Coordinates of C-alpha atoms and ligand atoms in Angstrom, one line a residue:
M1 CA 139.7 186.9 54.8
K2 CA 143.3 185.7 54.5
I3 CA 146.3 186.5 56.9
A4 CA 149.8 186.4 56.9
F5 CA 152.4 187.1 58.8
S6 CA 156.0 188.8 57.2
A7 CA 158.9 190.9 58.9
P8 CA 158.6 194.0 58.7
D9 CA 158.9 195.6 55.2
L10 CA 156.9 198.7 54.2
P11 CA 154.3 197.7 51.6
K12 CA 154.5 199.7 48.4
S13 CA 150.3 199.9 48.2
G14 CA 147.3 198.7 50.0
H15 CA 146.9 200.7 53.5
L16 CA 149.2 200.6 56.2
A17 CA 148.3 200.7 59.6
I18 CA 150.7 200.9 62.5
T19 CA 150.4 200.7 66.1
V20 CA 151.0 203.3 68.6
A21 CA 150.9 202.7 72.4
A22 CA 149.7 205.6 75.3
D23 CA 151.1 208.6 75.3
R24 CA 152.3 208.7 71.0
A25 CA 154.8 206.1 71.7
L26 CA 155.5 205.2 68.2
G27 CA 158.0 201.5 67.7
S28 CA 160.8 201.9 65.6
I29 CA 158.6 201.9 62.8
G30 CA 156.4 204.5 63.3
A31 CA 159.4 206.7 64.1
S32 CA 161.4 206.2 60.6
L33 CA 157.9 206.7 58.7
D34 CA 157.4 210.1 60.4
K35 CA 160.8 210.8 60.2
A36 CA 160.4 209.7 56.0
S37 CA 157.1 212.1 56.3
G38 CA 159.0 215.3 57.9
G39 CA 157.5 214.8 61.4
Q40 CA 153.7 214.4 59.7
I41 CA 152.3 211.3 62.2
T42 CA 153.4 213.5 65.1
R43 CA 151.4 215.9 63.8
A44 CA 148.3 214.6 62.9
M45 CA 148.6 212.6 66.2
E46 CA 148.6 216.5 68.2
Q47 CA 146.0 217.6 66.3
G48 CA 143.7 214.3 66.1
R49 CA 143.8 214.3 69.9
F50 CA 145.4 210.9 69.6
T51 CA 147.5 209.7 72.6
G52 CA 147.2 206.3 71.6
K53 CA 145.3 205.3 73.9
A54 CA 143.7 201.1 73.9
D55 CA 140.6 201.5 71.4
E56 CA 142.0 204.8 69.8
V57 CA 141.9 204.6 65.7
L58 CA 143.3 208.5 63.6
A59 CA 143.0 207.0 59.8
L60 CA 144.2 209.4 58.1
V61 CA 145.0 209.8 54.0
A62 CA 149.1 208.1 53.4
P63 CA 151.5 210.7 53.9
A64 CA 153.2 213.0 50.8
G65 CA 156.1 210.4 50.2
L66 CA 154.5 207.2 50.7
E67 CA 153.0 205.6 47.7
L68 CA 150.1 204.0 49.8
G69 CA 146.4 204.7 50.4
R70 CA 145.1 205.2 54.0
L71 CA 148.1 204.7 56.6
V72 CA 146.1 204.0 59.9
L73 CA 146.7 205.3 63.7
V74 CA 145.6 202.6 66.1
G75 CA 146.4 202.6 70.4
I76 CA 147.0 200.2 72.2
G77 CA 147.3 201.7 75.2
G78 CA 149.9 201.5 78.5
A79 CA 151.0 198.0 79.3
P80 CA 148.3 196.1 76.0
G81 CA 147.8 192.5 76.2
A82 CA 146.0 190.4 74.0
L83 CA 141.8 192.0 74.7
A84 CA 144.5 195.5 73.3
A85 CA 145.8 193.6 70.7
N86 CA 142.9 192.0 69.4
N87 CA 140.5 194.9 69.8
A88 CA 143.6 196.9 67.9
G89 CA 143.7 194.3 65.1
A90 CA 139.4 194.6 64.9
A91 CA 139.9 198.7 64.7
A92 CA 142.7 198.9 61.8
L93 CA 140.3 196.1 59.7
A94 CA 137.4 198.6 60.7
A95 CA 139.4 201.1 59.1
V96 CA 139.9 200.1 56.1
Q97 CA 136.7 197.1 55.2
Y98 CA 135.3 199.6 52.6
A99 CA 137.8 201.7 51.1
G100 CA 138.7 200.1 48.6
E101 CA 142.2 197.9 48.4
S102 CA 142.3 194.9 48.8
E103 CA 145.1 194.7 51.0
L104 CA 145.4 195.9 54.6
T105 CA 149.4 195.6 56.0
L106 CA 149.1 196.2 60.0
V107 CA 152.5 197.1 61.1
V108 CA 152.6 195.6 65.2
D109 CA 155.8 197.8 66.3
D110 CA 158.1 197.1 68.7
H111 CA 156.7 198.9 71.6
A112 CA 158.4 197.8 75.2
G113 CA 155.6 197.3 78.0
L114 CA 153.6 194.6 77.1
A115 CA 152.0 192.0 79.0
I116 CA 152.4 188.7 77.3
E117 CA 155.2 188.2 74.5
A118 CA 155.5 190.0 71.6
G119 CA 154.9 187.0 68.5
P120 CA 151.9 186.1 71.0
F121 CA 150.9 189.9 70.7
A122 CA 150.5 189.9 67.2
A123 CA 149.3 187.4 66.9
E124 CA 146.1 188.7 69.0
V125 CA 146.1 191.3 66.4
A126 CA 145.8 189.3 63.5
F127 CA 143.1 187.5 65.3
G128 CA 141.1 190.8 66.4
A129 CA 141.4 191.7 62.7
L130 CA 140.0 188.6 61.4
L131 CA 137.3 188.0 64.1
R132 CA 136.0 191.7 62.7
S133 CA 136.2 190.9 59.5
Y134 CA 133.3 188.6 59.7
R135 CA 130.4 188.6 57.0
F136 CA 127.1 186.8 56.5
D137 CA 126.4 187.4 52.7
K138 CA 125.7 184.4 51.6
Y139 CA 121.8 184.7 51.0
R140 CA 122.4 188.4 49.1
T141 CA 122.1 188.2 45.6
T142 CA 122.3 192.4 44.8
L143 CA 125.2 193.1 46.3
A144 CA 126.7 197.0 44.9
D145 CA 130.6 196.9 44.7
D146 CA 131.0 199.9 46.8
K147 CA 129.3 197.9 50.2
K148 CA 131.3 195.0 49.7
P149 CA 134.1 195.0 51.8
S150 CA 137.4 195.4 49.6
V151 CA 140.4 194.5 51.6
K152 CA 140.6 190.6 51.1
K153 CA 144.4 190.0 52.9
V154 CA 146.1 191.2 56.1
T155 CA 149.5 191.2 56.5
V156 CA 150.7 191.3 59.7
Q157 CA 154.3 192.6 60.0
T158 CA 156.0 191.8 63.4
A159 CA 159.9 191.5 63.9
A160 CA 158.9 189.9 67.1
K161 CA 159.1 185.3 67.1
G162 CA 156.5 183.7 67.9
A163 CA 153.6 185.1 66.1
K164 CA 153.1 182.3 63.4
K165 CA 153.0 179.5 65.9
A166 CA 150.4 181.6 68.1
W167 CA 148.3 182.1 65.8
E168 CA 148.1 178.7 64.5
R169 CA 146.0 178.4 67.7
L170 CA 144.0 181.2 67.3
E171 CA 143.4 180.2 64.0
K172 CA 141.6 177.3 65.1
I173 CA 139.2 179.3 67.5
A174 CA 138.5 181.7 65.1
D175 CA 136.9 178.8 62.9
G176 CA 135.0 177.6 66.1
I177 CA 133.9 181.6 66.1
F178 CA 133.0 181.3 62.6
L179 CA 131.7 178.2 62.2
T180 CA 128.4 179.2 65.5
R181 CA 127.9 183.1 64.1
D182 CA 127.1 180.4 60.6
V183 CA 124.8 178.4 61.9
V184 CA 123.0 180.7 64.2
S185 CA 122.3 183.7 62.0
E186 CA 120.9 180.8 59.8
P187 CA 117.2 182.1 59.1
P188 CA 115.5 179.5 60.7
N189 CA 113.2 178.0 57.1
V190 CA 116.4 177.1 57.4
I191 CA 118.1 175.3 60.3
Y192 CA 115.8 173.6 62.3
P193 CA 116.4 170.9 64.7
E194 CA 117.5 167.9 62.0
T195 CA 119.4 170.2 60.0
L196 CA 121.5 171.8 63.1
A197 CA 121.9 168.0 63.4
D198 CA 123.6 168.3 60.7
R199 CA 125.5 170.6 60.7
C200 CA 127.0 168.7 64.1
V201 CA 127.6 165.3 62.2
E202 CA 130.0 167.3 60.1
L203 CA 132.4 167.9 62.7
E204 CA 133.4 164.1 62.8
K205 CA 135.4 165.3 59.5
L206 CA 137.7 167.1 62.7
G207 CA 137.2 163.6 64.4
L208 CA 134.5 164.3 66.9
E209 CA 132.5 161.5 67.9
V210 CA 128.9 162.3 67.3
E211 CA 125.6 161.1 67.9
V212 CA 121.9 162.0 66.7
L213 CA 119.0 161.0 69.2
D214 CA 115.4 160.7 67.3
E215 CA 112.1 160.7 69.1
K216 CA 112.3 157.5 69.8
K217 CA 115.2 157.6 71.3
M218 CA 114.1 160.3 73.8
K219 CA 111.3 159.0 74.6
K220 CA 112.9 155.3 75.6
L221 CA 115.0 158.0 77.9
G222 CA 111.6 159.1 79.5
M223 CA 112.6 163.0 78.2
G224 CA 108.6 164.8 78.3
A225 CA 109.7 167.7 78.5
L226 CA 111.9 168.0 75.9
L227 CA 109.5 166.5 73.8
G228 CA 107.2 168.5 74.7
V229 CA 108.3 171.5 74.0
G230 CA 108.6 170.1 70.5
Q231 CA 105.3 168.4 70.3
G232 CA 103.7 171.7 68.1
S233 CA 106.4 171.5 65.6
S234 CA 106.3 169.4 62.7
Q235 CA 110.0 170.0 62.9
P236 CA 111.1 167.0 65.0
P237 CA 113.2 168.0 68.0
R238 CA 117.1 166.1 68.5
L239 CA 119.6 165.9 70.7
V240 CA 123.0 165.6 69.9
V241 CA 126.0 164.7 71.5
M242 CA 129.1 165.5 70.2
K243 CA 132.7 164.2 72.2
W244 CA 136.2 165.2 71.2
N245 CA 138.5 162.7 73.1
G246 CA 141.5 164.6 73.5
G247 CA 142.7 163.6 77.1
N248 CA 143.9 160.0 79.1
K249 CA 141.4 157.3 78.0
G250 CA 139.1 156.9 81.1
D251 CA 139.6 160.9 82.4
A252 CA 135.9 161.9 83.8
P253 CA 134.9 164.8 80.7
V254 CA 134.0 168.7 80.9
A255 CA 130.5 168.6 79.4
F256 CA 129.2 171.8 77.7
V257 CA 124.8 171.9 77.5
G258 CA 123.8 174.1 75.1
K259 CA 119.7 175.5 74.3
G260 CA 118.7 175.1 71.0
I261 CA 115.8 176.8 70.3
T262 CA 115.2 176.9 66.5
F263 CA 112.2 179.2 66.6
D264 CA 110.7 180.5 69.7
T265 CA 107.0 181.8 68.8
G266 CA 106.5 181.2 72.3
G267 CA 103.7 178.0 71.6
I268 CA 99.9 178.3 72.9
S269 CA 101.6 181.3 75.1
I270 CA 102.2 182.9 71.9
K271 CA 104.4 186.1 71.5
P272 CA 103.9 188.8 70.4
A273 CA 104.3 190.1 66.5
A274 CA 106.5 192.8 66.9
G275 CA 110.2 191.4 67.5
M276 CA 109.4 187.8 67.3
E277 CA 111.9 187.5 64.0
D278 CA 114.9 188.0 67.0
M279 CA 113.7 184.7 68.1
K280 CA 115.3 183.0 64.9
W281 CA 118.9 183.5 67.5
D282 CA 117.1 181.4 69.8
M283 CA 119.4 178.5 69.2
G284 CA 122.3 180.7 70.2
G285 CA 123.6 178.4 73.3
S286 CA 123.7 175.8 71.1
G287 CA 125.4 177.4 68.3
T288 CA 128.2 178.2 70.8
V289 CA 128.5 174.8 72.1
I290 CA 128.8 173.5 68.7
G291 CA 131.3 176.1 67.5
L292 CA 133.8 175.7 71.0
M293 CA 133.6 172.1 69.9
A294 CA 134.7 172.7 66.3
A295 CA 137.7 174.9 68.2
L296 CA 138.7 172.6 70.9
A297 CA 139.1 169.4 68.1
G298 CA 140.7 171.8 65.7
R299 CA 143.0 172.6 68.5
K300 CA 143.6 169.3 69.0
A301 CA 142.9 170.4 72.8
K302 CA 144.3 167.5 75.5
V303 CA 141.0 167.1 77.2
N304 CA 138.4 164.7 77.0
V305 CA 134.9 167.0 76.1
V306 CA 131.1 166.2 75.4
G307 CA 128.6 168.6 74.4
V308 CA 125.4 168.5 73.9
V309 CA 122.4 170.1 72.1
A310 CA 119.2 170.4 73.2
L311 CA 117.0 171.5 69.7
A312 CA 113.7 171.9 69.0
E313 CA 111.5 174.7 67.8
N314 CA 108.9 175.8 69.7
M315 CA 105.2 176.3 67.7
P316 CA 101.9 176.6 68.9
D317 CA 99.1 174.0 66.4
G318 CA 97.3 171.4 67.1
N319 CA 99.6 168.9 68.4
A320 CA 101.1 171.9 70.8
Q321 CA 101.6 171.4 74.9
R322 CA 99.0 173.4 76.4
P323 CA 99.4 176.3 79.4
G324 CA 98.7 173.2 82.6
D325 CA 100.3 170.3 80.7
I326 CA 102.3 168.2 83.6
V327 CA 105.2 167.1 81.7
S328 CA 107.6 164.0 83.3
T329 CA 111.4 164.1 82.4
M330 CA 114.1 161.8 82.3
S331 CA 115.4 162.7 86.2
G332 CA 111.7 161.5 86.7
Q333 CA 110.7 165.1 88.7
T334 CA 107.5 166.0 86.3
I335 CA 106.8 169.5 85.3
E336 CA 103.7 171.9 85.6
V337 CA 103.8 173.6 82.1
L338 CA 101.9 177.3 83.3
N339 CA 103.6 179.2 80.4
T340 CA 104.7 177.2 77.1
D341 CA 107.2 180.5 76.7
A342 CA 109.3 179.0 79.5
E343 CA 110.4 176.0 76.8
G344 CA 114.3 176.7 77.4
R345 CA 114.2 175.3 81.1
L346 CA 112.0 172.7 79.9
V347 CA 114.4 171.3 77.1
L348 CA 117.2 171.3 78.9
A349 CA 115.7 169.9 82.1
D350 CA 116.4 167.2 80.0
A351 CA 119.7 167.7 78.4
L352 CA 121.4 168.8 81.9
W353 CA 120.3 165.4 83.3
Y354 CA 120.8 163.3 81.1
T355 CA 124.7 164.9 80.5
Q356 CA 125.3 163.9 84.0
D357 CA 123.6 160.7 83.7
Q358 CA 125.6 159.6 81.1
F359 CA 128.6 160.6 81.4
K360 CA 129.7 161.8 84.8
P361 CA 131.0 164.9 84.4
Q362 CA 134.0 167.1 86.0
F363 CA 131.5 169.7 85.9
M364 CA 129.0 171.3 83.3
V365 CA 128.3 174.4 81.7
N366 CA 125.1 175.1 79.5
L367 CA 124.5 178.1 77.7
A368 CA 121.2 179.8 77.2
T369 CA 119.1 182.8 75.5
L370 CA 117.4 182.0 78.6
T371 CA 115.0 185.0 79.5
G372 CA 114.5 188.6 78.5
A373 CA 114.5 189.6 82.2
I374 CA 118.9 188.9 81.3
I375 CA 118.8 192.0 79.4
V376 CA 116.9 194.2 82.1
S377 CA 119.6 193.3 84.7
L378 CA 122.4 193.8 83.0
G379 CA 121.7 195.2 79.4
N380 CA 123.8 193.8 76.9
E381 CA 127.8 193.7 78.5
H382 CA 127.4 190.6 80.7
A383 CA 126.1 187.8 80.5
G384 CA 124.3 186.4 83.4
L385 CA 126.3 183.5 85.9
F386 CA 124.6 181.6 88.0
S387 CA 126.1 178.2 90.0
N388 CA 125.9 175.9 92.5
N389 CA 129.8 175.7 92.5
D390 CA 132.0 179.0 93.8
D391 CA 135.5 177.8 92.6
L392 CA 133.8 177.3 88.9
A393 CA 132.2 180.5 89.1
A394 CA 135.5 182.2 89.4
K395 CA 137.2 180.2 87.0
L396 CA 134.1 181.6 84.7
T397 CA 134.8 185.1 85.5
E398 CA 138.3 185.2 85.7
S399 CA 137.9 183.6 81.9
G400 CA 135.8 185.9 81.2
L401 CA 137.8 189.2 82.1
A402 CA 141.0 187.4 79.8
T403 CA 138.6 187.1 76.9
G404 CA 135.9 189.9 77.2
E405 CA 133.0 187.9 77.3
K406 CA 131.9 189.3 80.5
L407 CA 129.8 187.2 83.0
W408 CA 128.2 189.0 86.1
R409 CA 126.8 186.3 89.0
L410 CA 123.8 186.2 90.4
P411 CA 122.2 184.5 93.4
L412 CA 120.8 181.1 93.6
S413 CA 119.0 180.5 96.3
P414 CA 117.0 178.0 98.1
A415 CA 114.9 180.3 99.3
Y416 CA 113.5 180.8 95.1
D417 CA 112.2 177.6 95.6
K418 CA 108.8 178.8 97.0
D419 CA 108.2 180.5 93.7
I420 CA 108.3 177.2 91.4
D421 CA 107.0 174.6 94.0
S422 CA 103.4 174.0 91.9
D423 CA 100.3 172.6 93.7
V424 CA 99.8 170.1 91.5
A425 CA 103.4 168.7 90.1
D426 CA 107.0 168.2 91.3
V427 CA 107.9 171.6 90.1
K428 CA 106.7 174.5 87.3
N429 CA 108.2 176.1 84.8
I430 CA 107.4 179.7 85.9
G431 CA 107.5 181.8 89.2
R432 CA 106.0 185.2 89.9
P433 CA 105.1 188.0 87.4
M434 CA 108.0 190.2 87.2
T435 CA 109.8 188.3 89.6
A436 CA 113.0 187.6 89.6
G437 CA 112.5 186.2 86.2
S438 CA 116.9 185.1 84.9
I439 CA 117.0 183.9 88.8
I440 CA 113.9 181.8 88.3
G441 CA 114.8 180.0 85.1
A442 CA 118.1 179.8 87.3
Q443 CA 117.0 178.1 89.9
F444 CA 114.8 175.5 88.1
L445 CA 117.6 174.3 86.3
Q446 CA 119.5 173.7 89.1
R447 CA 116.9 171.1 90.4
F448 CA 118.2 169.3 86.9
V449 CA 121.9 168.9 87.6
N450 CA 122.2 166.3 90.1
G451 CA 124.2 168.3 92.4
T452 CA 126.8 168.4 89.5
P453 CA 129.7 170.9 89.4
W454 CA 127.1 173.3 87.0
A455 CA 127.1 177.1 86.1
H456 CA 123.9 178.1 83.3
L457 CA 125.4 180.8 81.3
D458 CA 121.9 183.2 80.2
I459 CA 123.0 184.5 77.6
A460 CA 119.8 186.3 76.0
G461 CA 122.1 189.8 76.3
T462 CA 125.2 189.0 73.9
A463 CA 124.3 186.2 71.6
W464 CA 123.6 188.9 69.1
T465 CA 124.3 192.3 68.7
K466 CA 122.3 195.1 66.8
E467 CA 125.6 197.7 66.9
N468 CA 128.9 196.3 65.0
K469 CA 131.2 196.1 68.9
G470 CA 135.3 195.6 68.6
V471 CA 136.3 192.4 67.4
V472 CA 132.8 191.7 67.1
P473 CA 130.9 192.6 64.1
K474 CA 126.8 193.6 64.4
G475 CA 124.9 190.3 64.3
A476 CA 125.1 186.9 66.3
T477 CA 128.6 186.9 68.1
A478 CA 129.5 183.9 69.0
F479 CA 129.6 184.6 73.3
G480 CA 131.1 181.8 75.0
V481 CA 133.1 180.3 72.1
R482 CA 136.4 182.3 73.1
L483 CA 135.7 182.1 77.3
L484 CA 134.6 178.6 77.6
D485 CA 138.0 177.7 74.7
H486 CA 139.9 179.8 78.3
L487 CA 138.6 178.1 80.6
V488 CA 139.5 174.5 79.2
A489 CA 143.1 175.3 78.2
T490 CA 143.7 177.6 81.8
H491 CA 142.3 174.8 84.4
Y492 CA 141.9 171.1 82.2
E493 CA 144.1 170.6 80.3
G494 CA 147.1 168.3 79.9
Ligands
BES1 N1 113.9 182.7 74.2 C1 113.3 183.4 75.5 C2 114.0 184.6 76.2 C3 115.0 185.6 75.3 C4 114.1 186.9 75.5 C5 115.7 186.0 74.7 C6 114.1 188.1 74.8 C7 116.6 186.7 74.0 C8 115.5 187.6 73.7 C9 112.5 182.9 76.3 O1 112.2 181.5 75.9 C10 111.5 183.4 76.7 O2 110.3 183.4 76.3 N2 111.3 184.0 78.1 C11 110.3 184.1 78.8 C12 109.8 183.4 80.4 C13 108.9 183.7 81.1 C14 107.8 183.2 80.0 C15 108.9 183.3 82.1 C16 110.9 186.0 78.6 O3 112.0 186.0 79.2 O4 109.7 186.1 78.9
MN2 MN1 110.2 181.3 75.1
ZN3 ZN1 113.5 180.8 74.0

């Protein structure tokens, strides 16, 4: 879908959406439309209990006298900021996306009391519409015409200055989000470690340096945990390093690390058949790291960044690792693998150690669809946040609130260590049944960060959604791209 900006100028055809602020406050364009239609907008709002709250939307047939398709009123509430703008754009598009016309004119009216400048506000409305328009249709050959989205172009109309400038940056972030959604949506017969690594290499065109480590290199580095997870698959594992050098030469980078299990059967500790198809999303953490690197490179972020993704397929063949196997890691620590389905922490153990060892980053944030238990704790609204550093945790929490990708912190504590101390090795990969499953996973990872400031985001409940939610259509969410872009932009650039 295309996005354009223009000065206010009422169209002759297509759909028209217009913002309304709290308490039915129309801007000057809304007021003149209301007048031209003999007060029909006011009447519709009153009859429809529409008051202009954020997230409210009212779709009308355009009043007589206006040669338009639908007229959509979208609420932005009181003192609206970027998130209200995003949601208004998404709601406007959702109201007409399949309604037949190919164009939507989205008027961002001249409301008083915005929480951000009016130009950037209009750009955020466009961003919301674009994010909501995402679809993954490449494998459909028979989609009926009336099931296809009709809207091909959204023109955001604003009298304010600075919308286009703000858009340049947001457009690059959207590119990253769409890349994440694309790679995460791909089926597991198409995306496996080698092909996902190929997608990373393609990012060289954005100016990233990309290095792919194969089994031989990983063996040399001693990555027995990552290799152990991959050994039951005919698709060999990979570790990919993506570097963006936008900062000063020699400045320590920030680092992002992703779990990239391209399919998680559970291995020999095999999962039940029902719902196993969901485990194609188990590379969601690495999908986010890939899209984030594309976004940061696309917008030429002034910072040095390393993105590392640990890619493996967890399968149960004759060479698969067994419950009871002991593997040795790059850190030198040994792990007793008591459950082959707790594989994410195994690949991350080597990826985290490698990242701090090679790059001495200012901090590392890893993203992983690590535990079903985080869905029990937090559902699909917050991702779990675990950190050894209060300052980093606070910054992440704040970026979550600012971008709508919300985090909720859970504890780490030496008190949990006894649950993962092994009888025969340094650490075991599971704790006790039904006991603090997400914390145990995080506590395990912490043993492989070597004291580096670090945070683990457990995104098992937020990496994909089964329903449309505001700016996120059903499917892969790309959770974390906006959040971490915001973290970098707010605290680590320039
Ligand atoms: N990929 C799963 C976690 C998961 C479950 C993600 C549901 C999304 C939805 C992970 O590898 C896993 O299997 N974790 C186990 C850990 C257990 C064996 C300690 C789990 O959560 O059951
Ligand atoms: Mn698993
Ligand atoms: Zn998994």
